[in-house]
Amino acid sequence: DKANYRHFMAKEIHEQPEVVGQTLARYIDTACQRVALPVKLPFDFREVRRITITACGTASYAGSVAKYWFERFARVPVEVDVASEFRYRESTLQRGDLAIFVSQSGETADTLAALRYAKAEGAHTLAVVNVPTSTIARESETVLPTLAGPEIGVASTKAFTCQLIVLAVLGVAAAKARGELSEDEEIDLVRGLVEIPRLMSAALTTEPQIERLASDIAKARDVIYLGRGTSFPIALEGALKLKEISYIHAEGYAAGELKHGPIALIDETVPVVVIAPRDRLFEKTVSNMQEVAARGGNIVLMTDAKGAEEATLDTFATIVLPDMPAAFTPMVYAIPVQLLAYHTAIVMGTDVDQPRNLAKSVTVE
Ligand code: F6R
């Protein structure tokens, strides 16, 4: 049931504050402002020497964001890989390593095969899944559910932001177990997490502006997305969403990589979407934007009020998102990139919920 929406994708984008709130409620003890995983972990984070995160597509980008969190909060090395590579490259897992798998459907063939491989190697396996009855959920040692509810649109939206929530909580739990987090720091992070549904609702109010922008994006042949730190995987996600539902070619790059090749693509016809909350890396990203502007590129800047004020350069459009703690911007910045893909696809007249050549659940490799 699409409620009053034209597409499942639109409904699922708008449901995010609610389902993210539900997922948070399962993972946070709001009364004492502490993280509280719904299951007891069968391993001790202090003994985990390495974490691998394996998934496909959008779920792998949730894993890429989580890498920054695990490394920054918990000081544990993390490797992220797409499942189709992980399963065949004879990854060197050791007994006691933690292998995390992220999947909406819980049926993705490559992710399942990677899970079986990790189990056979003696790693602890933990799955972040949206379908609790799925094969990946059944076969994994530990299951952390996302509470996104059924996701019907082929392009993943609400499952992605719920995956981010679960992985963020797990990162905080790991940091705590490893003695990397004071009580005050934990409370601070938890407060930040609890605010996310409200901030996502605020991000949804940018929709009319993004809808107007979509008619310009729809004229482009190529679109580039840039971001640094946790915004880099959001750039990759923005590019994937745009190409899969609007069929416009798009690429996401780490902003600092621009000058190592992709900058050759920039001219007046190439919109460059820059995901740049005003965090500690903001200045660096602004200088990358200046390089784009100097070559006539049309910048679509996604930032907060402070960022909009400080980035003194001409943009084609600036989308102003709410101010928020730097750690958890990916959940909120996912929304404008989803909306931009959605509205561009509408202008293109594509089948948004059932894009060509794609299936919701990829059960063959
Ligand atoms: C993109 C998309 C795909 C899936 C990928 C993994 O919008 O939906 O990239 O994220 O096929 O699927 P799951 O999460 O079911 O393993």
Short mmCIF file of C-alpha atoms and ligand atoms in Angstrom, two decimals:
data_model
loop_
_atom_site.label_atom_id
_atom_site.label_comp_id
_atom_site.label_asym_id
_atom_site.label_seq_id
_atom_site.Cartn_x
_atom_site.Cartn_y
_atom_site.Cartn_z
CA ASP A 1 0.00 0.00 0.00
CA LYS A 2 1.49 3.29 -1.13
CA ALA A 3 -0.63 5.35 1.28
CA ASN A 4 -1.00 8.68 -0.52
CA TYR A 5 2.30 8.51 -2.32
CA ARG A 6 2.84 8.09 -6.03
CA HIS A 7 5.56 5.48 -5.52
CA PHE A 8 6.73 3.12 -2.82
CA MET A 9 10.08 4.86 -2.96
CA ALA A 10 8.51 8.20 -1.99
CA LYS A 11 6.60 6.57 0.83
CA GLU A 12 9.71 4.81 2.07
CA ILE A 13 11.79 8.00 1.94
CA HIS A 14 9.16 9.79 4.03
CA GLU A 15 8.84 6.93 6.50
CA GLN A 16 12.45 7.27 7.55
CA PRO A 17 12.07 9.46 10.65
CA GLU A 18 9.54 6.97 11.97
CA VAL A 19 11.35 3.69 11.22
CA VAL A 20 14.70 5.10 12.29
CA GLY A 21 12.98 6.10 15.53
CA GLN A 22 11.65 2.57 15.93
CA THR A 23 15.08 1.09 15.29
CA LEU A 24 16.66 3.47 17.79
CA ALA A 25 14.06 2.55 20.40
CA ARG A 26 15.20 -1.07 20.12
CA TYR A 27 18.87 -0.18 20.56
CA ILE A 28 18.90 2.62 23.07
CA ASP A 29 17.86 2.82 26.68
CA THR A 30 16.46 6.32 26.52
CA ALA A 31 15.82 6.55 30.26
CA CYS A 32 19.50 6.25 31.15
CA GLN A 33 20.82 7.48 27.76
CA ARG A 34 22.93 4.41 27.10
CA VAL A 35 23.27 2.07 24.16
CA ALA A 36 21.55 -1.25 24.79
CA LEU A 37 21.89 -3.97 22.16
CA PRO A 38 18.81 -6.23 21.98
CA VAL A 39 20.99 -9.37 22.14
CA LYS A 40 23.97 -10.44 24.17
CA LEU A 41 27.06 -10.66 21.98
CA PRO A 42 28.82 -14.04 21.99
CA PHE A 43 32.25 -12.34 21.88
CA ASP A 44 34.09 -9.65 23.75
CA PHE A 45 34.91 -6.52 21.74
CA ARG A 46 38.16 -6.21 23.69
CA GLU A 47 39.35 -9.39 22.01
CA VAL A 48 38.36 -8.42 18.49
CA ARG A 49 41.52 -7.56 16.58
CA ARG A 50 39.86 -6.81 13.30
CA ILE A 51 36.40 -6.29 11.87
CA THR A 52 35.40 -7.04 8.30
CA ILE A 53 32.18 -5.60 6.89
CA THR A 54 30.79 -7.26 3.79
CA ALA A 55 27.71 -6.40 1.75
CA CYS A 56 26.53 -5.42 -1.74
CA GLY A 57 25.43 -2.10 -3.20
CA THR A 58 23.79 0.35 -0.86
CA ALA A 59 24.28 -1.95 2.13
CA SER A 60 28.03 -1.87 1.45
CA TYR A 61 27.94 1.93 1.68
CA ALA A 62 26.37 1.63 5.14
CA GLY A 63 29.37 -0.57 5.93
CA SER A 64 31.76 2.05 4.55
CA VAL A 65 30.26 4.72 6.82
CA ALA A 66 30.51 2.33 9.78
CA LYS A 67 34.22 1.84 9.15
CA TYR A 68 34.79 5.48 10.10
CA TRP A 69 32.77 5.01 13.28
CA PHE A 70 34.44 1.78 14.42
CA GLU A 71 37.87 3.21 13.78
CA ARG A 72 37.21 6.60 15.35
CA PHE A 73 35.12 5.56 18.35
CA ALA A 74 36.45 2.07 19.10
CA ARG A 75 39.97 2.25 17.60
CA VAL A 76 39.55 -1.11 15.93
CA PRO A 77 40.77 -1.74 12.36
CA VAL A 78 38.00 -2.33 9.84
CA GLU A 79 38.04 -3.65 6.31
CA VAL A 80 35.02 -3.11 4.08
CA ASP A 81 34.47 -5.10 0.95
CA VAL A 82 31.73 -5.92 -1.50
CA ALA A 83 30.64 -9.51 -1.05
CA SER A 84 31.44 -10.61 -4.60
CA GLU A 85 35.10 -9.70 -4.00
CA PHE A 86 35.36 -10.81 -0.39
CA ARG A 87 34.12 -14.33 -1.08
CA TYR A 88 36.59 -15.05 -3.86
CA ARG A 89 39.74 -13.30 -2.79
CA GLU A 90 40.47 -15.70 0.05
CA SER A 91 40.36 -12.95 2.59
CA THR A 92 42.59 -13.71 5.56
CA LEU A 93 40.13 -14.05 8.39
CA GLN A 94 41.40 -15.31 11.70
CA ARG A 95 39.59 -17.13 14.43
CA GLY A 96 38.09 -14.51 16.70
CA ASP A 97 37.84 -11.79 14.04
CA LEU A 98 34.41 -10.23 13.75
CA ALA A 99 32.79 -10.51 10.32
CA ILE A 100 29.75 -8.22 9.89
CA PHE A 101 27.28 -8.67 7.03
CA VAL A 102 24.73 -6.04 6.07
CA SER A 103 21.66 -6.87 3.99
CA GLN A 104 18.14 -5.60 3.63
CA SER A 105 16.71 -8.80 2.15
CA GLY A 106 18.99 -11.24 3.91
CA GLU A 107 18.97 -13.29 0.71
CA THR A 108 21.68 -11.69 -1.42
CA ALA A 109 23.64 -14.62 -2.88
CA ASP A 110 27.12 -13.10 -2.67
CA THR A 111 26.61 -11.82 0.87
CA LEU A 112 25.32 -15.21 1.98
CA ALA A 113 28.30 -16.97 0.40
CA ALA A 114 30.66 -14.53 2.13
CA LEU A 115 28.93 -15.26 5.45
CA ARG A 116 29.41 -19.00 4.95
CA TYR A 117 33.05 -18.44 4.10
CA ALA A 118 33.63 -16.37 7.26
CA LYS A 119 31.94 -19.00 9.41
CA ALA A 120 34.09 -21.73 7.93
CA GLU A 121 37.18 -19.65 8.74
CA GLY A 122 36.13 -19.49 12.39
CA ALA A 123 35.24 -15.79 12.54
CA HIS A 124 32.38 -14.52 14.67
CA THR A 125 29.55 -13.58 12.33
CA LEU A 126 27.07 -10.79 12.90
CA ALA A 127 24.33 -9.82 10.46
CA VAL A 128 22.50 -6.51 10.25
CA VAL A 129 19.35 -7.54 8.37
CA ASN A 130 15.89 -6.19 7.70
CA VAL A 131 14.09 -9.48 7.05
CA PRO A 132 14.34 -11.46 10.28
CA THR A 133 13.26 -14.76 8.70
CA SER A 134 15.89 -14.54 5.93
CA THR A 135 18.67 -17.04 5.24
CA ILE A 136 21.41 -14.62 6.30
CA ALA A 137 19.59 -13.98 9.59
CA ARG A 138 19.19 -17.72 10.17
CA GLU A 139 22.77 -18.62 9.42
CA SER A 140 24.52 -15.81 11.24
CA GLU A 141 25.79 -16.28 14.80
CA THR A 142 24.37 -12.93 15.90
CA VAL A 143 21.53 -10.97 14.29
CA LEU A 144 20.92 -7.28 14.78
CA PRO A 145 17.63 -6.43 13.10
CA THR A 146 16.85 -3.16 11.38
CA LEU A 147 13.24 -2.21 11.97
CA ALA A 148 12.59 -0.52 8.63
CA GLY A 149 9.52 -2.64 7.85
CA PRO A 150 8.98 -4.08 4.35
CA GLU A 151 10.91 -2.19 1.68
CA ILE A 152 9.12 -2.52 -1.68
CA GLY A 153 10.86 0.04 -3.91
CA VAL A 154 13.83 -1.60 -5.62
CA ALA A 155 16.10 1.29 -4.65
CA SER A 156 16.97 0.93 -0.99
CA THR A 157 16.20 3.97 1.16
CA LYS A 158 14.80 3.37 4.64
CA ALA A 159 16.69 0.09 5.06
CA PHE A 160 19.92 2.02 4.47
CA THR A 161 19.33 4.66 7.15
CA CYS A 162 18.21 1.98 9.62
CA GLN A 163 21.41 0.02 8.85
CA LEU A 164 23.37 3.17 9.66
CA ILE A 165 21.59 3.46 13.01
CA VAL A 166 22.32 -0.13 14.02
CA LEU A 167 25.96 0.14 12.93
CA ALA A 168 26.38 3.44 14.80
CA VAL A 169 25.03 1.90 17.99
CA LEU A 170 27.31 -1.10 17.50
CA GLY A 171 30.26 1.26 17.04
CA VAL A 172 29.42 3.01 20.30
CA ALA A 173 28.97 -0.36 22.06
CA ALA A 174 32.37 -1.48 20.75
CA ALA A 175 34.03 1.73 21.92
CA LYS A 176 32.50 1.33 25.34
CA ALA A 177 33.56 -2.30 25.68
CA ARG A 178 37.09 -1.42 24.63
CA GLY A 179 37.35 1.36 27.19
CA GLU A 180 37.61 4.05 24.51
CA LEU A 181 34.59 6.01 25.68
CA SER A 182 33.87 7.85 28.90
CA GLU A 183 30.38 7.82 30.34
CA ASP A 184 29.92 11.44 29.29
CA GLU A 185 31.06 10.71 25.76
CA GLU A 186 28.60 7.85 25.50
CA ILE A 187 25.75 10.04 26.74
CA ASP A 188 26.75 12.68 24.23
CA LEU A 189 26.73 10.23 21.34
CA VAL A 190 23.42 8.72 22.46
CA ARG A 191 21.88 12.19 22.66
CA GLY A 192 23.09 12.76 19.12
CA LEU A 193 21.48 9.53 17.95
CA VAL A 194 18.16 10.25 19.62
CA GLU A 195 17.93 13.56 17.75
CA ILE A 196 18.24 11.92 14.34
CA PRO A 197 14.54 11.27 13.57
CA ARG A 198 13.75 14.94 14.17
CA LEU A 199 16.68 16.04 12.01
CA MET A 200 15.57 13.67 9.25
CA SER A 201 12.11 15.25 9.33
CA ALA A 202 13.76 18.65 8.95
CA ALA A 203 15.81 17.30 6.01
CA LEU A 204 12.59 16.20 4.31
CA THR A 205 11.41 19.81 4.18
CA THR A 206 14.04 20.47 1.48
CA GLU A 207 11.91 18.42 -0.92
CA PRO A 208 10.23 21.31 -2.83
CA GLN A 209 13.63 22.87 -3.52
CA ILE A 210 15.08 19.54 -4.62
CA GLU A 211 12.09 18.92 -6.83
CA ARG A 212 12.75 22.21 -8.66
CA LEU A 213 16.43 21.34 -8.99
CA ALA A 214 15.62 17.93 -10.48
CA SER A 215 14.59 19.43 -13.83
CA ASP A 216 18.15 20.75 -14.25
CA ILE A 217 19.81 17.52 -13.11
CA ALA A 218 17.63 15.64 -15.60
CA LYS A 219 19.32 17.56 -18.44
CA ALA A 220 22.76 16.29 -17.49
CA ARG A 221 24.49 13.35 -19.08
CA ASP A 222 26.87 12.86 -16.17
CA VAL A 223 26.66 13.88 -12.54
CA ILE A 224 29.51 13.81 -10.04
CA TYR A 225 29.06 13.42 -6.29
CA LEU A 226 31.80 14.39 -3.85
CA GLY A 227 32.27 13.93 -0.12
CA ARG A 228 34.95 13.40 2.52
CA GLY A 229 35.00 11.19 5.58
CA THR A 230 31.58 9.74 6.34
CA SER A 231 30.17 11.90 3.52
CA PHE A 232 32.22 9.96 0.96
CA PRO A 233 30.02 6.84 1.15
CA ILE A 234 26.98 9.14 0.96
CA ALA A 235 28.41 10.54 -2.29
CA LEU A 236 28.72 6.96 -3.58
CA GLU A 237 25.16 6.26 -2.46
CA GLY A 238 23.87 9.43 -4.16
CA ALA A 239 25.50 8.38 -7.43
CA LEU A 240 24.16 4.83 -7.20
CA LYS A 241 20.61 6.03 -6.46
CA LEU A 242 20.68 8.45 -9.38
CA LYS A 243 21.98 5.95 -11.91
CA GLU A 244 19.72 3.11 -10.89
CA ILE A 245 16.44 4.98 -11.05
CA SER A 246 17.01 7.87 -13.50
CA TYR A 247 19.57 6.07 -15.76
CA ILE A 248 21.76 9.17 -15.74
CA HIS A 249 25.42 8.35 -15.43
CA ALA A 250 26.80 9.36 -12.04
CA GLU A 251 29.97 8.73 -10.06
CA GLY A 252 30.84 9.34 -6.47
CA TYR A 253 34.38 10.27 -5.50
CA ALA A 254 36.27 11.09 -2.34
CA ALA A 255 36.58 14.87 -2.67
CA GLY A 256 40.36 14.71 -2.35
CA GLU A 257 40.60 12.32 -5.30
CA LEU A 258 39.10 14.86 -7.69
CA LYS A 259 42.42 16.26 -8.80
CA HIS A 260 43.79 12.79 -9.45
CA GLY A 261 41.71 12.30 -12.56
CA PRO A 262 37.97 12.99 -12.39
CA ILE A 263 38.46 16.77 -12.55
CA ALA A 264 39.12 16.27 -16.27
CA LEU A 265 35.39 15.59 -16.66
CA ILE A 266 34.27 18.94 -15.27
CA ASP A 267 32.70 21.55 -17.51
CA GLU A 268 29.47 23.63 -17.56
CA THR A 269 27.40 20.58 -18.43
CA VAL A 270 28.39 18.48 -15.40
CA PRO A 271 26.55 19.09 -12.14
CA VAL A 272 28.72 18.35 -9.10
CA VAL A 273 26.79 17.46 -5.96
CA VAL A 274 28.91 18.15 -2.90
CA ILE A 275 27.96 16.60 0.42
CA ALA A 276 29.64 18.82 2.97
CA PRO A 277 28.27 19.30 6.46
CA ARG A 278 30.28 21.89 8.37
CA ASP A 279 32.54 19.33 10.06
CA ARG A 280 36.31 19.30 10.64
CA LEU A 281 36.90 18.44 6.98
CA PHE A 282 34.70 21.20 5.60
CA GLU A 283 37.52 23.59 4.64
CA LYS A 284 39.19 20.87 2.61
CA THR A 285 36.02 20.11 0.71
CA VAL A 286 35.45 23.82 0.06
CA SER A 287 38.82 24.01 -1.65
CA ASN A 288 37.81 21.07 -3.86
CA MET A 289 34.61 22.97 -4.70
CA GLN A 290 36.70 25.97 -5.70
CA GLU A 291 38.58 23.76 -8.14
CA VAL A 292 35.24 22.68 -9.60
CA ALA A 293 33.93 26.25 -9.79
CA ALA A 294 37.10 27.44 -11.52
CA ARG A 295 36.37 24.95 -14.34
CA GLY A 296 32.79 26.10 -14.79
CA GLY A 297 31.23 23.17 -12.94
CA ASN A 298 27.75 23.65 -11.52
CA ILE A 299 27.86 22.97 -7.80
CA VAL A 300 24.93 21.65 -5.84
CA LEU A 301 26.03 22.07 -2.25
CA MET A 302 24.39 20.07 0.52
CA THR A 303 25.44 21.59 3.83
CA ASP A 304 24.13 23.26 7.00
CA ALA A 305 23.50 26.94 7.70
CA LYS A 306 27.07 27.58 8.88
CA GLY A 307 28.49 25.77 5.88
CA ALA A 308 26.31 27.77 3.50
CA GLU A 309 27.57 30.98 5.09
CA GLU A 310 31.24 30.02 5.11
CA ALA A 311 31.48 28.53 1.63
CA THR A 312 31.83 31.83 -0.13
CA LEU A 313 31.57 30.68 -3.70
CA ASP A 314 28.87 30.65 -6.32
CA THR A 315 26.84 27.51 -6.27
CA PHE A 316 24.13 26.48 -8.68
CA ALA A 317 22.04 25.50 -5.67
CA THR A 318 22.62 25.20 -1.94
CA ILE A 319 20.48 22.80 0.06
CA VAL A 320 20.55 23.77 3.71
CA LEU A 321 20.20 20.91 6.16
CA PRO A 322 19.83 21.19 9.92
CA ASP A 323 22.80 21.78 12.21
CA MET A 324 23.77 18.60 14.00
CA PRO A 325 26.63 16.71 15.63
CA ALA A 326 29.24 15.80 13.01
CA ALA A 327 29.31 12.08 13.85
CA PHE A 328 25.88 11.24 12.54
CA THR A 329 25.40 13.41 9.48
CA PRO A 330 25.20 10.41 7.07
CA MET A 331 21.69 9.46 8.21
CA VAL A 332 20.44 12.98 7.54
CA TYR A 333 22.36 13.71 4.32
CA ALA A 334 21.10 10.43 2.85
CA ILE A 335 17.70 12.10 2.55
CA PRO A 336 18.49 14.90 0.07
CA VAL A 337 20.49 12.50 -2.13
CA GLN A 338 17.56 10.07 -2.18
CA LEU A 339 15.13 12.91 -2.97
CA LEU A 340 17.34 14.22 -5.76
CA ALA A 341 17.47 10.79 -7.41
CA TYR A 342 13.73 10.31 -6.94
CA HIS A 343 12.66 13.64 -8.41
CA THR A 344 15.13 13.40 -11.27
CA ALA A 345 13.70 9.98 -12.14
CA ILE A 346 10.21 11.51 -12.10
CA VAL A 347 11.33 14.15 -14.61
CA MET A 348 12.92 11.41 -16.75
CA GLY A 349 9.70 9.41 -16.61
CA THR A 350 11.34 6.16 -15.57
CA ASP A 351 9.74 3.37 -13.58
CA VAL A 352 10.94 4.49 -10.16
CA ASP A 353 9.87 1.47 -8.11
CA GLN A 354 10.90 -1.11 -10.71
CA PRO A 355 13.90 0.25 -12.59
CA ARG A 356 14.94 -1.70 -15.67
CA ASN A 357 17.31 -4.64 -15.29
CA LEU A 358 17.11 -4.64 -11.49
CA ALA A 359 15.58 -7.02 -8.96
CA LYS A 360 14.81 -6.26 -5.33
CA SER A 361 16.62 -9.30 -4.09
CA VAL A 362 19.67 -10.60 -5.94
CA THR A 363 19.61 -14.31 -5.15
CA VAL A 364 21.96 -15.36 -7.94
CA GLU A 365 25.56 -14.23 -8.17
C1 F6R B 1 20.48 -0.01 -4.31
C2 F6R B 1 20.09 -1.34 -3.90
C3 F6R B 1 21.08 -2.46 -4.01
C4 F6R B 1 21.06 -3.30 -2.73
C5 F6R B 1 21.97 -4.53 -2.87
C6 F6R B 1 22.03 -5.36 -1.61
O1 F6R B 1 19.46 0.89 -4.12
O2 F6R B 1 18.99 -1.53 -3.44
O3 F6R B 1 22.37 -1.97 -4.26
O4 F6R B 1 21.47 -2.50 -1.67
O5 F6R B 1 21.50 -5.34 -3.92
O6 F6R B 1 20.80 -5.89 -1.26
P1 F6R B 1 20.52 -6.44 0.18
O7 F6R B 1 20.66 -5.32 1.13
O8 F6R B 1 19.13 -7.01 0.13
O9 F6R B 1 21.56 -7.50 0.46
#
